[in-house]
PDB file of C-alpha atoms in Angstrom:
ATOM      1  CA  UNK A 540     -45.142  13.334-237.727  1.00 66.00           C
ATOM      2  CA  UNK A 541     -42.994  14.130-234.701  1.00 78.00           C
ATOM      3  CA  UNK A 542     -41.262  11.209-232.925  1.00 86.00           C
ATOM      4  CA  UNK A 543     -42.782  10.378-229.530  1.00 90.00           C
ATOM      5  CA  UNK A 544     -40.605  11.060-226.481  1.00 93.00           C
ATOM      6  CA  UNK A 545     -42.039   8.390-224.142  1.00 95.00           C
ATOM      7  CA  UNK A 546     -43.056   4.756-224.681  1.00 95.00           C
ATOM      8  CA  UNK A 547     -45.801   2.623-223.146  1.00 96.00           C
ATOM      9  CA  UNK A 548     -44.512   1.334-219.808  1.00 95.00           C
ATOM     10  CA  UNK A 549     -42.199   4.304-219.115  1.00 96.00           C
ATOM     11  CA  UNK A 550     -42.562   5.994-215.727  1.00 94.00           C
ATOM     12  CA  UNK A 551     -43.200   9.725-216.099  1.00 94.00           C
ATOM     13  CA  UNK A 552     -44.440  12.563-213.942  1.00 92.00           C
ATOM     14  CA  UNK A 553     -45.617  16.125-214.413  1.00 92.00           C
ATOM     15  CA  UNK A 554     -42.785  18.690-214.315  1.00 89.00           C
ATOM     16  CA  UNK A 555     -44.660  20.991-211.918  1.00 86.00           C
ATOM     17  CA  UNK A 556     -45.357  18.145-209.426  1.00 78.00           C
ATOM     18  CA  UNK A 557     -41.956  17.884-207.732  1.00 71.00           C
ATOM     19  CA  UNK A 558     -43.065  15.500-204.956  1.00 67.00           C
ATOM     20  CA  UNK A 559     -45.638  13.439-206.841  1.00 69.00           C
ATOM     21  CA  UNK A 560     -45.376   9.753-207.635  1.00 77.00           C
ATOM     22  CA  UNK A 561     -44.532   8.751-211.169  1.00 86.00           C
ATOM     23  CA  UNK A 562     -47.201   7.193-213.341  1.00 92.00           C
ATOM     24  CA  UNK A 563     -46.806   4.500-215.972  1.00 94.00           C
ATOM     25  CA  UNK A 564     -47.595   5.478-219.569  1.00 96.00           C
ATOM     26  CA  UNK A 565     -50.667   3.444-220.561  1.00 96.00           C
ATOM     27  CA  UNK A 566     -51.299   4.823-224.050  1.00 96.00           C
ATOM     28  CA  UNK A 567     -50.300   7.652-226.356  1.00 94.00           C
ATOM     29  CA  UNK A 568     -51.830   9.526-229.269  1.00 94.00           C
ATOM     30  CA  UNK A 569     -50.762  12.233-231.685  1.00 92.00           C
ATOM     31  CA  UNK A 570     -53.026  15.277-231.808  1.00 79.00           C
ATOM     32  CA  UNK A 571     -51.862  17.419-234.697  1.00 79.00           C
ATOM     33  CA  UNK A 572     -48.708  19.004-233.270  1.00 84.00           C
ATOM     34  CA  UNK A 573     -47.907  17.132-230.079  1.00 89.00           C
ATOM     35  CA  UNK A 574     -48.147  13.743-228.392  1.00 93.00           C
ATOM     36  CA  UNK A 575     -50.688  13.212-225.612  1.00 94.00           C
ATOM     37  CA  UNK A 576     -50.155  10.523-222.967  1.00 95.00           C
ATOM     38  CA  UNK A 577     -52.534   8.691-220.628  1.00 95.00           C
ATOM     39  CA  UNK A 578     -50.812   7.616-217.440  1.00 94.00           C
ATOM     40  CA  UNK A 579     -51.756   5.816-214.286  1.00 93.00           C
ATOM     41  CA  UNK A 580     -52.086   7.940-211.181  1.00 88.00           C
ATOM     42  CA  UNK A 581     -52.440   7.476-207.448  1.00 82.00           C
ATOM     43  CA  UNK A 582     -54.001  10.056-205.183  1.00 80.00           C
ATOM     44  CA  UNK A 583     -54.374   9.885-201.423  1.00 79.00           C
ATOM     45  CA  UNK A 584     -57.756  10.706-199.897  1.00 82.00           C
ATOM     46  CA  UNK A 585     -56.718  11.809-196.410  1.00 87.00           C
ATOM     47  CA  UNK A 586     -60.278  11.962-195.118  1.00 90.00           C
ATOM     48  CA  UNK A 587     -61.126   8.411-196.208  1.00 87.00           C
ATOM     49  CA  UNK A 588     -57.547   7.222-195.534  1.00 88.00           C
ATOM     50  CA  UNK A 589     -57.276   5.401-198.846  1.00 88.00           C
ATOM     51  CA  UNK A 590     -55.340   5.483-202.097  1.00 85.00           C
ATOM     52  CA  UNK A 591     -57.372   6.169-205.224  1.00 85.00           C
ATOM     53  CA  UNK A 592     -56.054   4.702-208.474  1.00 88.00           C
ATOM     54  CA  UNK A 593     -56.923   6.674-211.582  1.00 90.00           C
ATOM     55  CA  UNK A 594     -55.780   7.939-214.950  1.00 92.00           C
ATOM     56  CA  UNK A 595     -54.370  11.337-215.896  1.00 91.00           C
ATOM     57  CA  UNK A 596     -53.698  12.807-219.324  1.00 93.00           C
ATOM     58  CA  UNK A 597     -50.719  15.000-220.108  1.00 92.00           C
ATOM     59  CA  UNK A 598     -49.087  16.580-223.119  1.00 94.00           C
ATOM     60  CA  UNK A 599     -45.472  15.713-223.933  1.00 93.00           C
ATOM     61  CA  UNK A 600     -44.072  19.108-222.894  1.00 92.00           C
ATOM     62  CA  UNK A 601     -45.731  18.787-219.432  1.00 93.00           C
ATOM     63  CA  UNK A 602     -44.030  15.485-218.580  1.00 94.00           C
ATOM     64  CA  UNK A 603     -40.562  14.356-217.572  1.00 93.00           C
ATOM     65  CA  UNK A 604     -39.120  10.825-217.731  1.00 94.00           C
ATOM     66  CA  UNK A 605     -38.431   9.157-214.379  1.00 92.00           C
ATOM     67  CA  UNK A 606     -37.534   5.662-215.597  1.00 92.00           C
ATOM     68  CA  UNK A 607     -37.516   4.113-219.046  1.00 91.00           C
ATOM     69  CA  UNK A 608     -39.067   0.671-219.492  1.00 82.00           C
TER      70      UNK A 608
END
């Protein structure tokens, strides 16, 4: 099994989202060839003028480390 790149509590973000906020790794799982990570997310609803807290899932090669726990 391949060693995981990120740990629970690390702050990561998607490589393609240059200006997005980082999300904390909540859980991880190994799916055959690659690690999958669930991370917290915040999105802004401009119409409702509120921040929506949620969860996103990303594969290891889609994510970059912002800050290690």
